[in-house]
Coordinates of C-alpha atoms in Angstrom, one line a residue:
M1 CA -9.5 -71.9 60.0
S2 CA -10.5 -72.3 56.2
D3 CA -13.7 -74.2 55.4
P4 CA -13.3 -77.7 54.8
I5 CA -12.8 -79.2 51.2
L6 CA -16.1 -80.7 50.3
I7 CA -15.9 -84.3 48.8
V8 CA -19.1 -85.4 47.3
G9 CA -19.1 -89.3 47.4
A10 CA -18.0 -91.9 50.0
G11 CA -16.9 -94.7 47.7
P12 CA -13.3 -95.8 47.1
T13 CA -12.5 -92.6 45.3
G14 CA -13.9 -90.2 47.9
L15 CA -12.7 -91.8 50.9
T16 CA -9.1 -91.9 49.4
A17 CA -9.3 -88.1 48.6
A18 CA -10.2 -87.5 52.2
L19 CA -7.6 -90.0 53.7
E20 CA -4.9 -88.3 51.6
L21 CA -5.9 -84.6 52.6
T22 CA -6.4 -85.4 56.3
R23 CA -2.9 -86.9 56.4
F24 CA -1.6 -83.4 55.6
G25 CA -3.8 -81.7 58.0
I26 CA -6.3 -80.5 55.5
P27 CA -9.9 -80.1 56.9
V28 CA -12.5 -82.1 54.7
R29 CA -16.1 -82.8 54.7
V30 CA -17.5 -86.0 52.9
V31 CA -21.2 -86.3 52.0
D32 CA -23.0 -89.0 50.0
K33 CA -26.6 -89.3 48.9
R34 CA -26.8 -92.8 50.0
G35 CA -28.4 -93.9 53.3
T36 CA -25.8 -96.1 54.5
P37 CA -22.6 -97.6 53.1
A38 CA -22.9 -100.1 50.3
T39 CA -23.0 -103.9 51.1
T40 CA -22.7 -105.4 47.8
S41 CA -19.3 -106.4 46.5
R42 CA -19.1 -104.3 42.9
A43 CA -15.4 -103.8 42.2
I44 CA -13.5 -106.8 43.6
G45 CA -10.0 -106.6 41.8
I46 CA -7.0 -104.8 43.7
Q47 CA -4.0 -104.3 41.6
A48 CA -0.3 -104.5 43.0
R49 CA 0.2 -100.8 42.6
T50 CA -2.8 -100.0 44.7
L51 CA -1.5 -102.4 47.4
E52 CA 1.9 -100.7 47.5
L53 CA 0.2 -97.4 48.0
M54 CA -2.2 -98.9 50.6
E55 CA 1.0 -100.4 52.5
Q56 CA 2.4 -96.9 52.8
R57 CA -0.8 -95.9 54.6
G58 CA -0.9 -98.9 56.8
L59 CA -3.9 -100.5 55.1
A60 CA -2.6 -103.3 52.8
E61 CA -2.0 -105.7 55.5
E62 CA -5.8 -105.8 56.4
M63 CA -6.6 -105.9 52.8
V64 CA -4.5 -109.1 51.9
R65 CA -5.5 -110.8 55.1
L66 CA -9.3 -110.6 54.1
G67 CA -8.9 -110.9 50.3
N68 CA -8.1 -114.0 47.9
K69 CA -4.8 -113.9 46.0
G70 CA -5.3 -114.6 42.3
H71 CA -1.7 -115.8 41.2
F72 CA -2.8 -116.8 37.6
G73 CA -5.3 -115.8 34.9
S74 CA -6.5 -118.8 32.8
V75 CA -7.8 -117.8 29.3
Y76 CA -10.1 -120.4 27.4
G77 CA -11.3 -120.8 23.7
G78 CA -12.4 -123.5 21.6
G79 CA -13.2 -125.7 24.6
E80 CA -9.8 -125.8 26.1
R81 CA -7.3 -123.4 27.9
L82 CA -5.3 -121.3 25.6
F83 CA -2.7 -119.8 27.9
R84 CA -2.4 -119.0 31.5
L85 CA -0.9 -115.4 32.8
D86 CA 1.6 -115.7 35.5
F87 CA 1.4 -112.8 38.1
G88 CA 4.6 -113.8 39.4
K89 CA 6.1 -111.9 36.8
V90 CA 4.8 -108.6 38.3
A91 CA 7.5 -106.5 39.6
S92 CA 6.3 -106.1 43.1
R93 CA 5.9 -108.1 46.3
Y94 CA 2.2 -108.1 45.7
D95 CA 2.8 -110.4 42.6
Y96 CA -1.1 -111.3 42.3
M97 CA -4.3 -109.7 41.8
L98 CA -6.2 -109.4 45.2
F99 CA -9.9 -110.1 45.2
L100 CA -11.8 -108.5 47.8
S101 CA -15.2 -107.0 48.1
Q102 CA -15.5 -103.3 47.4
A103 CA -17.8 -103.1 50.7
E104 CA -14.7 -104.3 52.5
T105 CA -12.3 -102.0 50.8
E106 CA -14.6 -98.9 51.5
R107 CA -15.0 -100.2 55.2
I108 CA -11.1 -100.3 55.7
L109 CA -10.9 -96.8 54.1
R110 CA -13.6 -95.4 56.4
E111 CA -12.1 -96.8 59.4
A112 CA -8.8 -95.3 58.7
L113 CA -10.6 -92.0 58.0
A114 CA -12.6 -92.4 61.4
R115 CA -9.1 -92.5 63.1
R116 CA -8.6 -89.1 61.9
G117 CA -11.8 -87.9 63.3
I118 CA -13.7 -87.9 59.8
E119 CA -17.3 -89.6 59.4
P120 CA -19.0 -89.5 56.0
E121 CA -22.5 -87.9 56.3
W122 CA -25.1 -90.3 54.9
S123 CA -28.4 -89.1 53.4
V124 CA -26.8 -85.7 52.1
E125 CA -27.2 -85.2 48.7
M126 CA -25.6 -82.2 46.5
V127 CA -28.4 -80.9 44.3
G128 CA -26.7 -77.8 43.2
V129 CA -23.3 -76.4 42.7
A130 CA -21.8 -73.1 41.8
R131 CA -18.4 -71.4 41.5
D132 CA -17.5 -67.6 41.5
A133 CA -14.2 -67.7 39.6
L134 CA -13.7 -63.8 40.2
S135 CA -14.5 -64.0 43.9
P136 CA -11.7 -62.9 46.3
D137 CA -13.5 -65.1 48.9
T138 CA -11.2 -68.3 50.1
S139 CA -14.2 -70.4 49.7
P140 CA -15.5 -69.5 46.1
V141 CA -17.4 -72.9 45.7
S142 CA -21.2 -73.1 46.9
A143 CA -23.0 -76.4 47.1
T144 CA -26.7 -76.8 47.9
L145 CA -27.0 -79.9 50.1
L146 CA -30.4 -81.6 50.7
H147 CA -30.5 -83.4 53.9
A148 CA -32.7 -86.5 54.8
D149 CA -35.3 -84.2 56.7
G150 CA -35.7 -82.2 53.7
H151 CA -33.9 -79.1 54.9
L152 CA -31.4 -77.4 52.4
E153 CA -27.9 -76.2 53.4
R154 CA -25.6 -73.9 51.4
A155 CA -22.0 -75.1 52.0
K156 CA -19.1 -73.1 51.0
A157 CA -15.8 -74.8 50.1
P158 CA -12.3 -73.8 48.9
W159 CA -12.3 -76.8 46.5
L160 CA -14.9 -79.4 45.6
V161 CA -13.8 -82.9 44.8
S162 CA -16.5 -84.8 42.7
A163 CA -16.2 -88.6 43.5
E164 CA -20.0 -88.9 42.9
G165 CA -19.8 -91.7 40.4
A166 CA -21.1 -92.1 36.9
H167 CA -24.1 -89.6 37.3
S168 CA -21.9 -86.8 38.6
L169 CA -23.9 -83.5 39.0
V170 CA -20.4 -81.5 38.9
R171 CA -19.8 -83.1 35.4
T172 CA -23.3 -82.4 34.0
T173 CA -23.3 -78.9 35.5
L174 CA -20.1 -78.0 33.9
D175 CA -21.4 -79.6 30.7
L176 CA -18.4 -81.7 30.4
Q177 CA -18.6 -84.1 27.7
F178 CA -18.5 -87.8 28.7
E179 CA -16.7 -89.1 25.7
G180 CA -17.1 -92.7 24.7
D181 CA -19.7 -95.4 24.2
T182 CA -22.0 -97.7 25.7
L183 CA -21.6 -101.2 24.4
A184 CA -24.7 -102.8 22.9
E185 CA -24.5 -106.0 24.7
D186 CA -26.3 -107.1 28.0
Y187 CA -24.4 -108.5 30.6
A188 CA -25.4 -110.8 33.8
L189 CA -23.5 -110.9 37.1
G190 CA -23.5 -112.9 40.0
D191 CA -21.7 -113.7 43.3
L192 CA -21.9 -117.3 44.0
H193 CA -20.4 -120.6 45.4
L194 CA -19.0 -123.2 43.1
D195 CA -18.3 -127.0 43.6
G196 CA -16.1 -128.5 41.0
D197 CA -12.4 -128.3 39.6
L198 CA -12.0 -124.5 38.7
A199 CA -9.0 -123.4 40.4
D200 CA -9.5 -120.3 42.9
S201 CA -5.8 -119.5 42.5
D202 CA -6.9 -118.2 39.0
F203 CA -9.3 -115.9 37.4
H204 CA -10.9 -117.5 34.5
I205 CA -11.8 -115.9 31.1
F206 CA -13.9 -118.0 28.7
S207 CA -14.2 -116.9 25.1
S208 CA -17.0 -118.8 22.8
E209 CA -19.4 -118.3 20.0
H210 CA -22.1 -117.5 22.7
G211 CA -20.0 -114.6 24.3
F212 CA -17.6 -113.7 27.0
M213 CA -17.8 -115.2 30.5
G214 CA -15.5 -114.3 33.3
L215 CA -15.2 -115.8 36.8
F216 CA -13.1 -114.2 39.6
P217 CA -12.1 -116.0 42.9
M218 CA -13.0 -114.4 46.1
G219 CA -11.9 -117.2 48.5
S220 CA -13.7 -120.1 50.0
R221 CA -14.9 -121.1 46.8
R222 CA -16.9 -117.9 46.1
F223 CA -16.6 -116.4 42.7
R224 CA -18.0 -113.5 40.8
L225 CA -19.2 -114.4 37.3
I226 CA -19.9 -112.0 34.5
A227 CA -21.2 -112.9 31.3
S228 CA -22.3 -111.2 28.0
N229 CA -25.4 -112.3 26.2
P230 CA -27.5 -113.6 29.0
L231 CA -30.1 -116.1 28.1
S232 CA -33.3 -114.2 29.3
K233 CA -34.0 -110.6 28.5
P234 CA -32.9 -108.0 31.3
S235 CA -35.4 -105.7 32.9
R236 CA -35.6 -103.1 35.6
D237 CA -37.8 -105.6 37.5
T238 CA -35.8 -108.9 37.3
A239 CA -32.4 -110.2 38.1
P240 CA -30.3 -113.2 36.7
S241 CA -31.5 -116.2 38.5
E242 CA -29.2 -119.1 39.7
D243 CA -30.6 -121.5 37.3
E244 CA -29.7 -119.0 34.4
L245 CA -26.1 -118.5 35.6
Q246 CA -25.7 -122.3 35.8
R247 CA -26.9 -122.6 32.0
I248 CA -24.7 -119.8 31.1
Y249 CA -21.8 -121.5 32.5
D250 CA -22.3 -124.9 31.3
Q251 CA -22.8 -123.4 27.7
R252 CA -19.4 -121.8 27.7
S253 CA -16.8 -123.8 30.0
P254 CA -15.5 -127.2 29.4
I255 CA -15.0 -127.7 33.3
P256 CA -17.9 -129.0 35.1
V257 CA -19.1 -127.2 38.3
R258 CA -22.2 -126.7 40.2
I259 CA -23.5 -123.4 41.2
H260 CA -25.0 -122.7 44.5
D261 CA -25.6 -120.2 47.3
T262 CA -25.9 -117.3 45.0
S263 CA -25.8 -114.2 47.1
W264 CA -26.1 -111.3 44.5
T265 CA -27.1 -110.8 40.9
S266 CA -27.6 -107.9 38.4
W267 CA -27.8 -107.0 34.9
F268 CA -25.7 -104.2 33.4
R269 CA -24.2 -102.8 30.2
I270 CA -20.7 -101.7 29.8
N271 CA -19.8 -98.0 29.4
S272 CA -16.4 -96.7 28.3
R273 CA -16.4 -93.0 28.8
M274 CA -14.1 -90.2 30.0
V275 CA -14.0 -86.4 30.4
P276 CA -11.5 -84.2 28.6
R277 CA -10.9 -82.1 31.8
L278 CA -10.2 -83.1 35.4
K279 CA -10.1 -79.5 36.8
I280 CA -12.3 -76.5 36.2
G281 CA -11.5 -73.7 38.5
R282 CA -11.7 -75.0 42.1
L283 CA -13.8 -78.1 40.9
L284 CA -12.1 -81.4 40.5
L285 CA -13.2 -84.9 39.1
G286 CA -11.8 -88.3 39.6
G287 CA -13.0 -92.0 39.8
D288 CA -16.2 -92.5 38.0
S289 CA -17.1 -89.1 37.8
A290 CA -14.4 -88.6 35.4
H291 CA -13.9 -92.2 33.6
I292 CA -16.0 -95.4 33.7
H293 CA -14.6 -98.7 32.1
S294 CA -15.2 -102.1 31.0
P295 CA -14.6 -104.4 34.1
A296 CA -12.0 -106.2 32.0
G297 CA -8.7 -106.2 33.8
A298 CA -10.1 -104.9 37.1
Q299 CA -8.9 -101.1 36.4
G300 CA -11.7 -98.9 37.4
M301 CA -11.6 -98.8 41.1
N302 CA -7.8 -98.8 41.1
T303 CA -7.7 -95.9 38.8
G304 CA -10.0 -94.0 40.7
I305 CA -8.0 -94.5 44.0
Q306 CA -4.8 -93.5 42.3
D307 CA -6.4 -90.4 40.7
M308 CA -6.8 -89.2 44.3
I309 CA -3.4 -90.3 45.5
N310 CA -1.8 -88.2 42.6
L311 CA -4.2 -85.3 43.5
G312 CA -4.0 -85.3 47.3
W313 CA -0.5 -84.1 48.2
K314 CA -0.7 -81.5 45.2
L315 CA -4.0 -80.2 46.8
A316 CA -2.5 -80.2 50.2
L317 CA 0.6 -78.1 49.5
V318 CA -1.4 -75.6 47.3
M319 CA -3.9 -75.3 50.4
Q320 CA -1.0 -74.8 52.7
G321 CA 0.6 -72.1 50.5
K322 CA 3.7 -74.2 50.0
A323 CA 3.2 -74.6 46.3
P324 CA 1.7 -72.5 43.4
P325 CA -1.7 -73.2 42.0
A326 CA -0.1 -74.3 38.9
L327 CA 1.0 -77.6 40.7
L328 CA -2.7 -78.6 40.6
D329 CA -2.6 -78.2 36.8
T330 CA -0.3 -81.3 36.7
Y331 CA -3.2 -83.5 38.0
E332 CA -5.1 -83.5 35.0
Q333 CA -1.9 -83.4 32.8
E334 CA -0.6 -86.6 34.4
R335 CA -3.9 -88.6 34.9
L336 CA -5.6 -87.9 31.6
P337 CA -3.2 -89.9 29.7
V338 CA -3.3 -92.7 32.1
I339 CA -7.3 -92.8 31.9
R340 CA -7.1 -92.8 28.2
D341 CA -4.8 -95.6 28.2
V342 CA -6.8 -97.7 30.5
L343 CA -10.1 -97.0 28.4
F344 CA -8.2 -98.2 25.2
K345 CA -6.8 -101.4 26.6
T346 CA -9.9 -102.4 28.4
E347 CA -12.2 -101.7 25.4
N348 CA -9.8 -103.9 23.3
L349 CA -9.7 -106.6 25.6
T350 CA -13.4 -106.8 25.9
E351 CA -13.7 -106.8 22.1
V352 CA -11.0 -109.3 21.6
I353 CA -12.4 -111.9 24.5
G354 CA -16.0 -111.4 23.5
A355 CA -15.7 -111.6 19.8
E356 CA -18.3 -113.6 18.2
N357 CA -17.2 -113.4 14.5
P358 CA -16.1 -117.0 13.5
V359 CA -12.9 -115.6 11.7
A360 CA -11.7 -113.6 14.8
R361 CA -12.5 -116.6 17.1
T362 CA -10.5 -118.8 15.0
L363 CA -7.7 -116.6 14.9
F364 CA -7.8 -115.8 18.6
N365 CA -8.0 -119.7 19.4
H366 CA -5.1 -120.5 17.0
L367 CA -2.8 -117.3 17.9
G368 CA -3.8 -117.1 21.6
P369 CA -1.4 -119.9 22.9
W370 CA 1.5 -118.6 20.9
I371 CA 1.1 -115.0 21.8
G372 CA -0.1 -115.4 25.5
G373 CA 2.4 -117.8 26.2
A374 CA 5.5 -115.5 25.2
D375 CA 7.6 -114.4 28.1
V376 CA 7.6 -110.6 27.0
V377 CA 3.8 -110.8 26.5
Q378 CA 3.6 -112.5 30.1
E379 CA 5.6 -109.9 31.6
S380 CA 4.4 -106.8 29.8
S381 CA 0.6 -107.6 30.1
T382 CA 0.8 -108.7 33.9
N383 CA 2.7 -105.5 35.0
R384 CA 0.4 -103.3 32.9
M385 CA -2.5 -104.8 34.5
A386 CA -1.1 -104.5 37.8
Q387 CA -0.7 -100.9 37.0
V388 CA 3.2 -100.7 38.3
A389 CA 4.0 -99.9 34.8
I390 CA 2.2 -96.5 34.9
G391 CA 4.4 -93.5 35.0
Y392 CA 4.6 -89.7 34.2
R393 CA 7.7 -89.6 32.2
N394 CA 6.0 -86.6 30.1
S395 CA 4.8 -84.7 33.1
R396 CA 6.1 -81.0 33.6
L397 CA 7.0 -82.4 37.1
S398 CA 9.6 -84.9 35.6
E399 CA 13.0 -83.7 35.2
N400 CA 16.0 -85.7 33.9
H401 CA 19.4 -84.9 34.1
A402 CA 22.6 -87.0 33.2
H403 CA 22.7 -90.2 35.5
G404 CA 23.3 -93.8 35.3
G405 CA 20.6 -96.5 35.7
A406 CA 17.4 -97.3 33.9
L407 CA 15.1 -95.2 36.1
K408 CA 14.0 -91.9 34.7
A409 CA 11.9 -89.0 36.2
G410 CA 8.2 -89.9 36.2
D411 CA 8.9 -93.4 36.9
R412 CA 7.5 -95.5 39.9
V413 CA 10.3 -96.3 42.4
P414 CA 10.8 -99.8 41.9
E415 CA 10.6 -102.7 44.4
I416 CA 14.4 -103.8 45.0
V417 CA 16.3 -104.4 48.3
V418 CA 19.0 -101.9 49.3
R419 CA 21.5 -101.0 51.9
R420 CA 20.4 -97.8 53.9
R421 CA 22.7 -95.6 56.0
T422 CA 21.5 -95.3 59.6
E423 CA 23.1 -93.2 62.5
A424 CA 25.0 -96.2 63.5
S425 CA 25.8 -98.1 60.4
W426 CA 23.9 -99.6 57.5
E427 CA 20.9 -101.9 57.4
T428 CA 19.1 -103.8 54.7
A429 CA 15.6 -102.5 53.7
R430 CA 13.2 -102.8 50.8
L431 CA 13.3 -99.6 48.8
L432 CA 9.6 -98.9 48.7
E433 CA 9.6 -99.0 52.6
L434 CA 11.9 -96.1 52.8
L435 CA 9.6 -93.6 51.1
D436 CA 7.2 -91.2 52.6
A437 CA 3.7 -90.7 51.8
S438 CA 3.4 -87.5 53.5
A439 CA 6.9 -86.1 52.3
F440 CA 9.4 -85.9 49.6
V441 CA 12.4 -88.1 49.9
L442 CA 15.7 -87.6 48.3
L443 CA 17.2 -91.0 47.5
V444 CA 21.2 -90.8 47.3
A445 CA 22.7 -93.9 45.4
H446 CA 26.2 -94.2 46.4
E447 CA 28.7 -96.7 44.8
D448 CA 29.5 -98.4 48.1
E449 CA 29.0 -97.8 51.8
G450 CA 32.1 -95.7 52.0
A451 CA 31.0 -92.8 50.0
A452 CA 30.2 -89.4 51.8
L453 CA 27.2 -87.2 51.2
D454 CA 27.6 -84.1 49.2
E455 CA 27.1 -81.0 51.8
R456 CA 25.4 -79.1 49.0
L457 CA 22.5 -81.6 48.8
E458 CA 21.8 -80.9 52.5
E459 CA 21.8 -77.2 51.8
A460 CA 19.1 -77.6 49.0
V461 CA 17.0 -79.8 51.2
A462 CA 17.1 -77.4 54.0
A463 CA 15.9 -74.7 51.5
A464 CA 13.1 -76.8 50.1
G465 CA 10.2 -75.3 51.9
V466 CA 8.2 -78.6 51.9
P467 CA 8.8 -81.8 53.9
L468 CA 11.9 -83.5 52.6
R469 CA 14.5 -86.0 53.9
I470 CA 17.6 -87.7 52.6
I471 CA 18.0 -91.3 52.4
E472 CA 21.5 -92.6 51.6
L473 CA 21.5 -96.0 49.8
A474 CA 24.4 -98.6 48.6
A475 CA 24.1 -101.8 47.0
T476 CA 23.3 -105.0 48.8
G477 CA 25.5 -108.2 48.2
E478 CA 23.1 -108.9 45.3
A479 CA 23.7 -105.8 43.4
A480 CA 22.5 -106.3 40.0
A481 CA 19.1 -104.7 40.4
Y482 CA 20.4 -101.8 42.3
R483 CA 23.0 -101.1 39.5
R484 CA 20.4 -101.7 36.9
E485 CA 17.8 -99.4 38.2
L486 CA 19.6 -96.9 40.3
G487 CA 23.1 -96.9 38.7
T488 CA 25.7 -95.4 41.1
S489 CA 26.4 -91.9 42.0
S490 CA 22.7 -90.9 41.3
V491 CA 20.2 -88.9 43.1
F492 CA 16.4 -89.2 42.8
L493 CA 13.9 -86.8 44.3
V494 CA 10.8 -89.0 44.9
R495 CA 7.2 -87.3 45.3
P496 CA 4.9 -88.4 48.2
D497 CA 3.1 -90.6 45.6
G498 CA 6.1 -92.7 45.0
Y499 CA 7.1 -91.5 41.5
I500 CA 10.4 -89.7 40.7
A501 CA 10.4 -86.0 40.1
V502 CA 14.2 -85.4 39.4
A503 CA 16.8 -88.0 38.4
S504 CA 20.4 -86.6 38.4
G505 CA 24.0 -87.6 38.6
S506 CA 25.5 -86.9 41.8
H507 CA 27.9 -84.2 40.3
D508 CA 24.9 -81.9 39.3
A509 CA 22.3 -83.1 41.7
A510 CA 22.3 -80.2 44.1
R511 CA 21.8 -77.6 41.6
A512 CA 19.2 -79.8 39.9
I513 CA 17.4 -80.2 43.1
A514 CA 17.6 -76.6 44.2
A515 CA 16.3 -75.4 40.7
F516 CA 13.3 -77.8 41.2
V517 CA 12.2 -76.8 44.6
K518 CA 12.7 -73.2 43.4
R519 CA 10.3 -73.6 40.6
W520 CA 7.6 -75.6 42.5
F521 CA 7.9 -74.8 46.1
Q522 CA 9.4 -71.3 46.4
P523 CA 12.1 -72.0 48.9
E524 CA 13.6 -69.0 50.9
R525 CA 17.0 -69.0 49.0
E526 CA 18.8 -70.3 46.1
I527 CA 21.5 -72.8 46.4
A528 CA 24.6 -72.0 44.1

């Protein structure tokens, strides 16, 4: 048996990496320099795309049960609400932003990992890392681990995943630039209870001449408050008081509330930075080790989780000898543009909402209702924020051949209802329920239930060399979404992370699928 993959960091990113790899039977070891799991709430927003992926892993139901659904986002300026984002326009069954303490998210992930026999090792700090790029050793990565009792361990690993956070030792050892900026403004943060008429179905963003303030509902009248330009001077030895948070709120909101039972407060500054590489030899970076963001839009934790869901199946197939090492190069190719786009949008949102310039504020207050209320803006902004609009159309793994329907290779499989062929008959199902987080799936979209499966597709699947199963589909009684998205007589090869690798018309699908698996998964024979 090979040495386990070493995952450094037991936050959401590291835990997701471990969970993904163990699902494919890959041994892992998770270490974290903290003495115990975190208990503070930290990142609290879980987006629709993350919930879709957690549903496939059997974890979304518990998250939704514990969290609070934010169905709307209210944006205020000039002493009144300018517009209200409606997350009912998100193209997912999770048409809301879920607010849940990061401590709970981590607990759910840890318990899922424990069911696979893996527990994070606490009070184990990586203090050195080396790699021998020319070594024939199957475990060319060497990490020096400092244990709580002071002894040093030299651990060898075939791969190392850095999920250490913003102060990543791997990143600094590799001398990777952490490109970006630290914003000059100080921020105050507090988890607190509110009495008043501030709706807990909404998150609330207040833009004023005093600065930015956001309140995010965590359920049972608990809110997270974040505000720029606090009233007192931040220092290492202080934290925002409840009285100061009340005064900040009263200064910037037209809705009277009383703050009480504050449980956690802190100062912070916003960093917006990313690395230019995610893979250097056998060292891989993701989450805060690779990118840190403004909290605007609740993107950071979700992006880190989805980094690892993109990486996990690729690393597993390479480890198992079922795919060439070049498959791992697509991790960096696909995720860097996503990360860059997230940074760009969160920076812009922070600047617009937090603008203190009187001219910029006047423009925002006058144009906000007109722009924010437009249906196309509502749909576009909520789907981008929910991360269901993320895709990989420009990836080397995305191949389009002539076919009907709006879906292209690189797109996320959409939330639609279909008819699925079973051994006995046909049954109605959600398309996302039919995907397999541990295997490729071939979706064959028939014109109607009387169509037959092309035998050449079955031959291509049999020769794939990786887990791959066929699901035959037909339109339901309400066929508009089916025909618009899938077309008819189309075939889609779906990756384990729920994105389309190959989109083809049925006439050429067998050849297209056979060529793809030959290129990426080295099948035993070629299909003519």
